[in-house]
Coordinates of C-alpha atoms in Angstrom, one line a residue:
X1 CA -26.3 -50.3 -24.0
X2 CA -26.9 -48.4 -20.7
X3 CA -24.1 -48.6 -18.1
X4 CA -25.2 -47.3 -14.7
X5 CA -22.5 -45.7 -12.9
X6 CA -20.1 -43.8 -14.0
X7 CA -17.3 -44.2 -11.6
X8 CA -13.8 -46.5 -13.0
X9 CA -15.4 -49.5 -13.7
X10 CA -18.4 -48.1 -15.6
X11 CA -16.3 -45.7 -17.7
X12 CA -14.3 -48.5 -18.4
X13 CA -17.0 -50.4 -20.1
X14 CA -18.5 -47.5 -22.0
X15 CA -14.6 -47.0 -23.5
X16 CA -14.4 -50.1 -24.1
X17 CA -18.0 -50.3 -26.7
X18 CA -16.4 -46.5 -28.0
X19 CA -14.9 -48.4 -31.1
X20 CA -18.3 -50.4 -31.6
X21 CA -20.1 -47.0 -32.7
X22 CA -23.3 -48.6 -30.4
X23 CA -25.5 -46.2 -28.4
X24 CA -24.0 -46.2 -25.1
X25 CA -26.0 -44.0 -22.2
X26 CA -24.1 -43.9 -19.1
X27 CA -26.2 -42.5 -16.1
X28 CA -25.2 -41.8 -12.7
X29 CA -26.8 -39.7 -9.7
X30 CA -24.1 -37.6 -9.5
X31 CA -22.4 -34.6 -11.0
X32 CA -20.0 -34.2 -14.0
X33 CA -16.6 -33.9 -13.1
X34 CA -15.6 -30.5 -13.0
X35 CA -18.9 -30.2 -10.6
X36 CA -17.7 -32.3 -7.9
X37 CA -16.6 -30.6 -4.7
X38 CA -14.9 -32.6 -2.2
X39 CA -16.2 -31.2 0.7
X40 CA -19.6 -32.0 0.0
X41 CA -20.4 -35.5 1.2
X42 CA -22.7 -37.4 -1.3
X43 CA -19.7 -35.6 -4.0
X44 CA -17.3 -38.0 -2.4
X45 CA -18.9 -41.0 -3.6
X46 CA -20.5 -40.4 -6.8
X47 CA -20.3 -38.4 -10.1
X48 CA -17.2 -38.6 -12.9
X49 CA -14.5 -40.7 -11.4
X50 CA -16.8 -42.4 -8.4
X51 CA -15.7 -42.6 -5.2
X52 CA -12.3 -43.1 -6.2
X53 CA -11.6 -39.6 -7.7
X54 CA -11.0 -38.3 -4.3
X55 CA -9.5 -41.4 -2.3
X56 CA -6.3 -42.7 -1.0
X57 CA -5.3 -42.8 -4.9
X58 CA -3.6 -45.8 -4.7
X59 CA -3.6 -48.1 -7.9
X60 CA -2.6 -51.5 -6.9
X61 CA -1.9 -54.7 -8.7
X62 CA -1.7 -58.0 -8.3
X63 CA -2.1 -60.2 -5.9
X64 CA -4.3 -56.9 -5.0
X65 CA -7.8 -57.7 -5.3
X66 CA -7.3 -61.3 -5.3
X67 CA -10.6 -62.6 -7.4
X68 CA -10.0 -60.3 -10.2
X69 CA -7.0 -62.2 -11.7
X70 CA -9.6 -65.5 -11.3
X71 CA -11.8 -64.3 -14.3
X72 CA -12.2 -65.9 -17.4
X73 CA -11.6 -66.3 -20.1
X74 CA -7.8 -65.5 -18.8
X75 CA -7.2 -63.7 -22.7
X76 CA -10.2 -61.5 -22.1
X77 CA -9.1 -60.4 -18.6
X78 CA -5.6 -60.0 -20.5
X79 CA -6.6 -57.9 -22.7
X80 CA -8.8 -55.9 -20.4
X81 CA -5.4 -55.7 -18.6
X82 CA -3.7 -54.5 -21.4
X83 CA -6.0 -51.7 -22.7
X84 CA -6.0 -50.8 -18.9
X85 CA -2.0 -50.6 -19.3
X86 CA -2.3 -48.7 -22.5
X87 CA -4.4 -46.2 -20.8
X88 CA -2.6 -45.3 -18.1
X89 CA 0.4 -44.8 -20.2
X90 CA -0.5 -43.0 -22.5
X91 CA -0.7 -40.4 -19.0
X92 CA 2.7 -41.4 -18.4
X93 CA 2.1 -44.3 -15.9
X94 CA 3.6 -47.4 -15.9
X95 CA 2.3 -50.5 -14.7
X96 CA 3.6 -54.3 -13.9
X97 CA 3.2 -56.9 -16.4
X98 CA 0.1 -59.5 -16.8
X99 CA 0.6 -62.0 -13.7
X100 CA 1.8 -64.9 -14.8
X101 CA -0.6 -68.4 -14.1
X102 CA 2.9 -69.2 -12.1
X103 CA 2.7 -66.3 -9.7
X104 CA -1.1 -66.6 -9.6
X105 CA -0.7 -70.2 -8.4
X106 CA 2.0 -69.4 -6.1
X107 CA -0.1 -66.6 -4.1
X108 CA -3.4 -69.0 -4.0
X109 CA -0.8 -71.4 -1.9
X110 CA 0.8 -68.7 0.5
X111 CA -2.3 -66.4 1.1
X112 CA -4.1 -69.6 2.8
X113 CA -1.5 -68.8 5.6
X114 CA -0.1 -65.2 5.6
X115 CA -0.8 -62.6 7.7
X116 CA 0.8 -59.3 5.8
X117 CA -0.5 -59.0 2.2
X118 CA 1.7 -57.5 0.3
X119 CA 1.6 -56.1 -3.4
X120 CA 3.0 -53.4 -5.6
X121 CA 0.7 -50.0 -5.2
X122 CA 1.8 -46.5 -6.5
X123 CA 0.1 -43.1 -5.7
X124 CA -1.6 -41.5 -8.4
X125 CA -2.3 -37.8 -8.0
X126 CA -6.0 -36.4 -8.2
X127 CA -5.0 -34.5 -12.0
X128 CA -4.1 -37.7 -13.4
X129 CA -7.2 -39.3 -12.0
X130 CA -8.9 -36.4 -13.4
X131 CA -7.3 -36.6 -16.9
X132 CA -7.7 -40.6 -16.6
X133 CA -11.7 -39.6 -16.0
X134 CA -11.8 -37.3 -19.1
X135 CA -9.8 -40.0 -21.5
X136 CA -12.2 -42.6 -20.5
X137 CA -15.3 -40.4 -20.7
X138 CA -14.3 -38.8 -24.3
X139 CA -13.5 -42.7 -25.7
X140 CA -16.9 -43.7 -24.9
X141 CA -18.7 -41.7 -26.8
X142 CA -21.6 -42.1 -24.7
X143 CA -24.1 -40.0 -23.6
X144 CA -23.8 -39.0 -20.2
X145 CA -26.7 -38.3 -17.9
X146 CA -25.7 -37.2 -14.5
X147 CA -27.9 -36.5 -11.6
X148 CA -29.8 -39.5 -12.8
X149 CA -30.6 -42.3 -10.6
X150 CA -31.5 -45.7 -12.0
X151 CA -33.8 -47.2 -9.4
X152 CA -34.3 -50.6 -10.9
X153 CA -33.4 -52.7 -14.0
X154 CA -35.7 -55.7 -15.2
X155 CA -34.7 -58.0 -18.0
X156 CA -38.0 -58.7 -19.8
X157 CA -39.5 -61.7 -21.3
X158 CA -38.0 -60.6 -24.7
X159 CA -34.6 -60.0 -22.9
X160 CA -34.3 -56.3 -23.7
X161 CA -33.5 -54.6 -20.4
X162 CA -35.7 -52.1 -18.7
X163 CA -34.0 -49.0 -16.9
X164 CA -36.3 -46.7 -14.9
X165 CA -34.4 -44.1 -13.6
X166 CA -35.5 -40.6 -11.7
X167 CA -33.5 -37.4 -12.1
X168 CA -33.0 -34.8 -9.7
X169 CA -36.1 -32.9 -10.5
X170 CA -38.0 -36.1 -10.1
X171 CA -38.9 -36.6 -13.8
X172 CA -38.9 -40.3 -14.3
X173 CA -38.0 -42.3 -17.1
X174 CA -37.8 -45.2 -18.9
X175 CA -35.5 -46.8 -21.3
X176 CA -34.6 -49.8 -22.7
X177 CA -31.5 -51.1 -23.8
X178 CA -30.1 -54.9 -25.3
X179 CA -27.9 -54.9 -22.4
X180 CA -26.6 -53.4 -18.9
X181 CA -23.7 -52.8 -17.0
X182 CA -24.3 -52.0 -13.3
X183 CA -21.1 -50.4 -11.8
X184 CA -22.3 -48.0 -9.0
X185 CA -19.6 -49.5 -6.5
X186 CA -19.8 -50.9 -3.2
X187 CA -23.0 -49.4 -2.4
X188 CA -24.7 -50.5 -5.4
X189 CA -26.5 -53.6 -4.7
X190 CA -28.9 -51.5 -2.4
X191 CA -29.0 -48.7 -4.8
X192 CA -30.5 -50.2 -7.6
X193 CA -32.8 -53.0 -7.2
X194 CA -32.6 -55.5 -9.9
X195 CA -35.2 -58.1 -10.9
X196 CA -34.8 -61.0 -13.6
X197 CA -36.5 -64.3 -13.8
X198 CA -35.3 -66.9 -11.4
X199 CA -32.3 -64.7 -10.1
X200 CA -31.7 -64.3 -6.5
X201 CA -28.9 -62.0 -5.0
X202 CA -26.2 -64.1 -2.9
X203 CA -25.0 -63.6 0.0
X204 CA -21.0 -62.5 -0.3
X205 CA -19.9 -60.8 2.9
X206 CA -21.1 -57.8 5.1
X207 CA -17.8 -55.5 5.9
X208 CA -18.2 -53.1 8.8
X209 CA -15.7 -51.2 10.7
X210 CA -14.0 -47.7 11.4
X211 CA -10.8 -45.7 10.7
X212 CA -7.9 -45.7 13.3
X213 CA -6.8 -42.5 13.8
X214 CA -3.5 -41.1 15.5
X215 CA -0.7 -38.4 14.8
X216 CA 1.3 -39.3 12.0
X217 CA 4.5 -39.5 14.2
X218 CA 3.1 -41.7 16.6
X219 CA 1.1 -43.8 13.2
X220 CA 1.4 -47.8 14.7
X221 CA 2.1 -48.5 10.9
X222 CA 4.4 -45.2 9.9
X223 CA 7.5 -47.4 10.0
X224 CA 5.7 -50.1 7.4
X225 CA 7.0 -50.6 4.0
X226 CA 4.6 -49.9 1.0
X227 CA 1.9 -47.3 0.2
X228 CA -1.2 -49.4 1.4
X229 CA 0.0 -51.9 4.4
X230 CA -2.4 -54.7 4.5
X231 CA -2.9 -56.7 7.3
X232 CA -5.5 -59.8 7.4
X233 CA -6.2 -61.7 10.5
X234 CA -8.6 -64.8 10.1
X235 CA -10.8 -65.6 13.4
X236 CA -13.3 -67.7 14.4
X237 CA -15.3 -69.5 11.3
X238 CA -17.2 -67.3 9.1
X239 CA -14.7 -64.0 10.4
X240 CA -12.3 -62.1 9.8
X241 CA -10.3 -58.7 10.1
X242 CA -8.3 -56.5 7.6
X243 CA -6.8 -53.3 7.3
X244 CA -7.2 -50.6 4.0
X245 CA -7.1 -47.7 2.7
X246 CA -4.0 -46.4 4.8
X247 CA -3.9 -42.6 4.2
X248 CA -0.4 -41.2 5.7
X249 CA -0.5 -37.6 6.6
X250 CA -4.6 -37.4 5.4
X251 CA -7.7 -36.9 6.5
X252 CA -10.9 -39.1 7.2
X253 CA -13.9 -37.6 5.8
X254 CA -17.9 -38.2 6.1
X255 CA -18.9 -39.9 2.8
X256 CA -23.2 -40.3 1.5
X257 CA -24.7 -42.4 -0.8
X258 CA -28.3 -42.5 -0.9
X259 CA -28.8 -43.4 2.8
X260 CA -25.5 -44.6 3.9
X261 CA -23.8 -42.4 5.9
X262 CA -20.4 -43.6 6.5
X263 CA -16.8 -42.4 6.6
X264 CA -13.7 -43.2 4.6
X265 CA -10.1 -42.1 3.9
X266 CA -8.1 -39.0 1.6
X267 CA -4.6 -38.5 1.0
X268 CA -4.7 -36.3 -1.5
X269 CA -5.3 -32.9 0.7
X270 CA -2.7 -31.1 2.0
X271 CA -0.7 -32.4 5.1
X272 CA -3.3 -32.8 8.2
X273 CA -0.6 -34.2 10.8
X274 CA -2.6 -37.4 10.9
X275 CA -2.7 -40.5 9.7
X276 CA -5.5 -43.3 9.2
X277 CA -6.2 -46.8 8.1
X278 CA -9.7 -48.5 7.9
X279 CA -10.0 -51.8 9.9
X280 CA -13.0 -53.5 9.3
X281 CA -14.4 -57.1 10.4
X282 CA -15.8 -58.8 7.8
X283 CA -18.2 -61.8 7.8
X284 CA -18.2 -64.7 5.5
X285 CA -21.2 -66.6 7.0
X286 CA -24.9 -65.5 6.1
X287 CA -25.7 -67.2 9.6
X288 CA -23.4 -64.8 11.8
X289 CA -24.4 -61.7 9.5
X290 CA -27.9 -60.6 11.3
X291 CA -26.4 -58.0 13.4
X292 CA -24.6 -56.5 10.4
X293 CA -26.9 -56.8 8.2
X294 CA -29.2 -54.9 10.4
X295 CA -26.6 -51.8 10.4
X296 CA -26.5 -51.9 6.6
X297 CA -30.1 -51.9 5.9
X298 CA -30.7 -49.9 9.0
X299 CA -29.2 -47.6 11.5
X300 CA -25.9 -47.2 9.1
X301 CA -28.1 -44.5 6.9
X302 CA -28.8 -42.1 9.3
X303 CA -27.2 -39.0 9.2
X304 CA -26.3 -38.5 12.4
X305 CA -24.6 -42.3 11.9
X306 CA -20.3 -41.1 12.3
X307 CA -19.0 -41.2 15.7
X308 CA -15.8 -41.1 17.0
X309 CA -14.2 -42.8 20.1
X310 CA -11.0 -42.8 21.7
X311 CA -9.7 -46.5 21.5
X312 CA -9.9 -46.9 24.8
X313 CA -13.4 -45.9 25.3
X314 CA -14.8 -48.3 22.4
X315 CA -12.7 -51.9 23.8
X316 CA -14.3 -51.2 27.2
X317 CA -18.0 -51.2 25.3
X318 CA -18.4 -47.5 26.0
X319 CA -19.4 -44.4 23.9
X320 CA -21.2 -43.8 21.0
X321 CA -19.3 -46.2 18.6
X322 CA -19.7 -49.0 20.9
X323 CA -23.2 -48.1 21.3
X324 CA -23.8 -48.1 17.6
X325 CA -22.3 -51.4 16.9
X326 CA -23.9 -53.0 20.3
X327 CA -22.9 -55.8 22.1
X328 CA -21.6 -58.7 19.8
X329 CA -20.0 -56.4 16.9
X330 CA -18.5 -54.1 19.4
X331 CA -17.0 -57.6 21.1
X332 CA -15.6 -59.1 17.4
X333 CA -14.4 -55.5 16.5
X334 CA -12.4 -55.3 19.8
X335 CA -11.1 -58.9 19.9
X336 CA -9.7 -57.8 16.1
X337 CA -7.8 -54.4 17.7
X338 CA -6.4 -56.4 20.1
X339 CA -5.0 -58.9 17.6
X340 CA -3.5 -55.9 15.2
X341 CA -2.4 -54.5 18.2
X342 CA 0.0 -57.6 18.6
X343 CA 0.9 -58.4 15.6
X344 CA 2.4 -55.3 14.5
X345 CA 3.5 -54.1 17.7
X346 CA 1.7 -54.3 21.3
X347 CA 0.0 -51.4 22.4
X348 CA 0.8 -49.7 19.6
X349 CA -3.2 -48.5 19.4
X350 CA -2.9 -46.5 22.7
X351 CA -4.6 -43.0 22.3
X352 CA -6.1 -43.8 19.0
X353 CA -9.4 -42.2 17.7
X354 CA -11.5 -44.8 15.8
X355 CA -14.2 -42.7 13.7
X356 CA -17.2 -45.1 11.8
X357 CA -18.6 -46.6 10.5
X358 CA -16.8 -47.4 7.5
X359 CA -18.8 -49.5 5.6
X360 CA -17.4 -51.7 2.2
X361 CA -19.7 -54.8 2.2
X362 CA -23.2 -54.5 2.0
X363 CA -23.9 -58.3 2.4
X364 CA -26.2 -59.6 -1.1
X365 CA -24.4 -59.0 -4.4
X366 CA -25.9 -60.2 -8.3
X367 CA -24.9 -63.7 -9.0
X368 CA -22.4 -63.9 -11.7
X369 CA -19.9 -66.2 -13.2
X370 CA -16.3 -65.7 -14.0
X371 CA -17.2 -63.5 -16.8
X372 CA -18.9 -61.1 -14.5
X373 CA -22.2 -62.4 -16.4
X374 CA -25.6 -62.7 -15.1
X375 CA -26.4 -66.6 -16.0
X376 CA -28.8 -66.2 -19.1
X377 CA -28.9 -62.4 -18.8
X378 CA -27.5 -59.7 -20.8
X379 CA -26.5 -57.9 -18.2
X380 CA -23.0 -57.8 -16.4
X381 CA -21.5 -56.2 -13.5
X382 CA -18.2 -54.5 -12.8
X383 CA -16.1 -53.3 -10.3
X384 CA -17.3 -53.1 -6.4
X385 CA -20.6 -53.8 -7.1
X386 CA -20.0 -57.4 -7.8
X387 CA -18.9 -57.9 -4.4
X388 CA -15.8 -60.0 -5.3
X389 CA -12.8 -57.8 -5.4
X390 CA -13.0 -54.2 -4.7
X391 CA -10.2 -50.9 -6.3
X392 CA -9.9 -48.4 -8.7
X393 CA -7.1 -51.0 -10.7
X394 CA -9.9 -53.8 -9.9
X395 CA -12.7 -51.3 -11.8
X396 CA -11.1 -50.6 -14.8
X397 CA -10.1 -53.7 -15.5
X398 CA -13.5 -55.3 -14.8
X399 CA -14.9 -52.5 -16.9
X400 CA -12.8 -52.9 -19.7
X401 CA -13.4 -56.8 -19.4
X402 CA -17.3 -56.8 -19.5
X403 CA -17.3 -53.9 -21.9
X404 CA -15.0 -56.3 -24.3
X405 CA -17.3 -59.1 -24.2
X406 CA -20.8 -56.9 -25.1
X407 CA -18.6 -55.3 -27.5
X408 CA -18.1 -59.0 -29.1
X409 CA -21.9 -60.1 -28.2
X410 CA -23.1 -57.0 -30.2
X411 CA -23.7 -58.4 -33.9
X412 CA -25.5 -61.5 -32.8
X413 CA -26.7 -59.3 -29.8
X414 CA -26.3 -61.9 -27.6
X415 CA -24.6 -65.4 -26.7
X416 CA -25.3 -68.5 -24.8
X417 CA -23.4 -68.4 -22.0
X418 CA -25.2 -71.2 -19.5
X419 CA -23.3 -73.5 -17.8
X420 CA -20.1 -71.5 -17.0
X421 CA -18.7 -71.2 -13.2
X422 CA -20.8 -68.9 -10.9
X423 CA -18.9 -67.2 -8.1
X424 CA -20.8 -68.0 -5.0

């Protein structure tokens, strides 16, 4: 098996095919752990641990990351849960319990109308992460091949899957595996091309936005309960705002990956005096998504691409953010500050920075069904990359979940599985 990405949700996978004694190669562009330095920007977001080694560190649960809890079969996800569980406390973590089909219909019925999300989230500090990284990693038993870029994956007419990957030294390669995982998180859908008979990418959301920025006294969410405040406002058809990532007493930070230049959030650093949440408008409809789109594929890689604005500059179309988004973003974005702005307290923004772009949806995702699958394909995909739910609690459980079911698929090296639920 070769499992591209070796951030949570691809570590995950390769821990869970450990006990299977199969070849597992695990590549990823970036450094091994103990390399990583978070002050270098494309560190940030690849390597050991992914992006979210240095991160808000928040693990969250459920109704976190909604989607997740929808998989199927629900004793596969549970025991992905589990062994998720296991793992964490064997670092002495605890976790909540399995949700329950009672509380998972109970939150389909209230989130069609509420505003606040709200869900358990605990702060995890960057050595446990770390150890959490080196646990996962020496389970595997993989071979690890860092600064190694997979470019694209093809599933051939015999179904064996085709890697070709480039390393830092721009030696290319080849290999060939019985099956795939592709976990390189949110970024990943434009990282890696990938190219099977029949399969188009779909169209899941485009997620664009910036960080609010203001002294942590004067924080317009400093006197909100929980570690990760998440607010949601539904708009017009096809839109819609959220908050995420809140980092009290942090830093925002410039973040690459491949061409994406973007910025996102850290809390574990020493106290900065200032705190940050991302707010991002995200758009459901392919129709309404040419604008954004064009920022993903585009403008959003140069390097130059962060810019910072006080609030007050962007909402009256002026300065370098505004000028970035343009015209109709900069309008949605502005008509969604307004809205938090009321809802949590009004004029609560005032003297704000907003630093972007923060970017978490790239708009095309793999199609998959409910057990992360490629329809007819050996090949599965975990974590952010599938576009449906998005966390480091979210990527190792997915991992662990699509790592299970190669692990099952292995003697008979591999299963029907047409006709099952595609998420769309």
């Amino acid at each position: 098996m070769v499992v591209i990405g070796a951030g949570p949700a691809g570590l995950a996978a390769a821990a869970a095919l450990g006990p299977t004694g199969s070849r597992t190669v695990v590549l990823d562009q970036g450094r091994p752990l103990h390399e990583r330095d978070p002050a270098e920007p494309d560190d940030l977001t690849s390597g050991a641990g992914g992006a979210g080694l240095y991160s808000d560190g928040k693990f969250s649960f459920f109704p976190s990351a909604t989607a997740l809890w929808n998989l199927g079969p629900e004793s596969a996800l549970r025991t992905a849960y589990l062994a998720f569980a296991e793992t964490l406390a064997s670092l002495g973590i605890g976790t909540p319990g399995f949700p329950t089909m009672t509380d998972r219909n109970r939150h389909r019925t209230v989130a069609r109308s509420e505003f606040k999300k709200t869900y358990p989230s605990f702060y995890v500090s960057p050595e446990h992460r770390a150890s959490l990284v080196e646990s996962l990693q020496s389970r595997s038993g993989a071979e690890f091949r860092f600064g190694t870029k997979a470019n694209r994956i093809s599933v051939l007419p015999d179904d064996a899957v085709e890697i070709a990957a480039r390393d830092r030294g721009g030696a290319e390669t080849v290999l060939r595996a019985k099956f795939a995982v592709l976990a390189t998180g949110r970024f990943g859908s434009l990282s890696c091309a990938f190219d099977a008979p029949g399969h188009r990418p779909v169209f899941r959301r485009v997620e664009l936005g910036f960080r609010i920025e203001q002294p942590a006294d004067r924080f317009f969410l400093r006197h909100e309960n929980g570690l990760d405040p998440k607010h949601i406002i539904h708009g017009a058809p096809g839109y819609s705002w959220r908050t995420f990532c809140c980092c009290r007493d942090g830093a925002v930070v410039t973040t690459r990956f491949d061409r994406i230049t973007s910025v996102s959030g850290r809390a574990d650093c020493p106290p900065t005096g200032s705190s940050s949440v991302g707010f991002n408008l995200r758009i459901h409809d392919r129709a309404k998504a040419e604008a954004a789109l064009e920022l993903v594929h585009g403008r959003a890689g140069h390097l130059d691409a962060v810019r910072s604005s006080p609030v007050e500059e962007f909402t009256a179309n002026r300065g370098p953010l505004a000028e970035f988004y343009g015209g109709d973003l900069n309008g949605l974005l502005t008509e969604g500050l307004g809205r938090l702005s009321d809802a949590v307290r009004p004029h609560s923004l005032e003297g704000a920075t907003l630093t972007g772009p923060t970017v978490e949806g790239v708009g095309f995702y793999p199609l998959v069904n409910e057990r992360l699958n490629v329809p007819s394909f050996p090949v599965w995909v975990a974590g952010d990359h599938s576009g449906i739910f998005r966390g480091i609690t979210a990527a190792l459980v997915s991992g662990a979940f699509v790592g299970s079911q190669i692990a099952e698929a292995l003697p008979s090296q591999r299963r029907s599985i047409q006709g099952q639920r595609t998420w769309t």
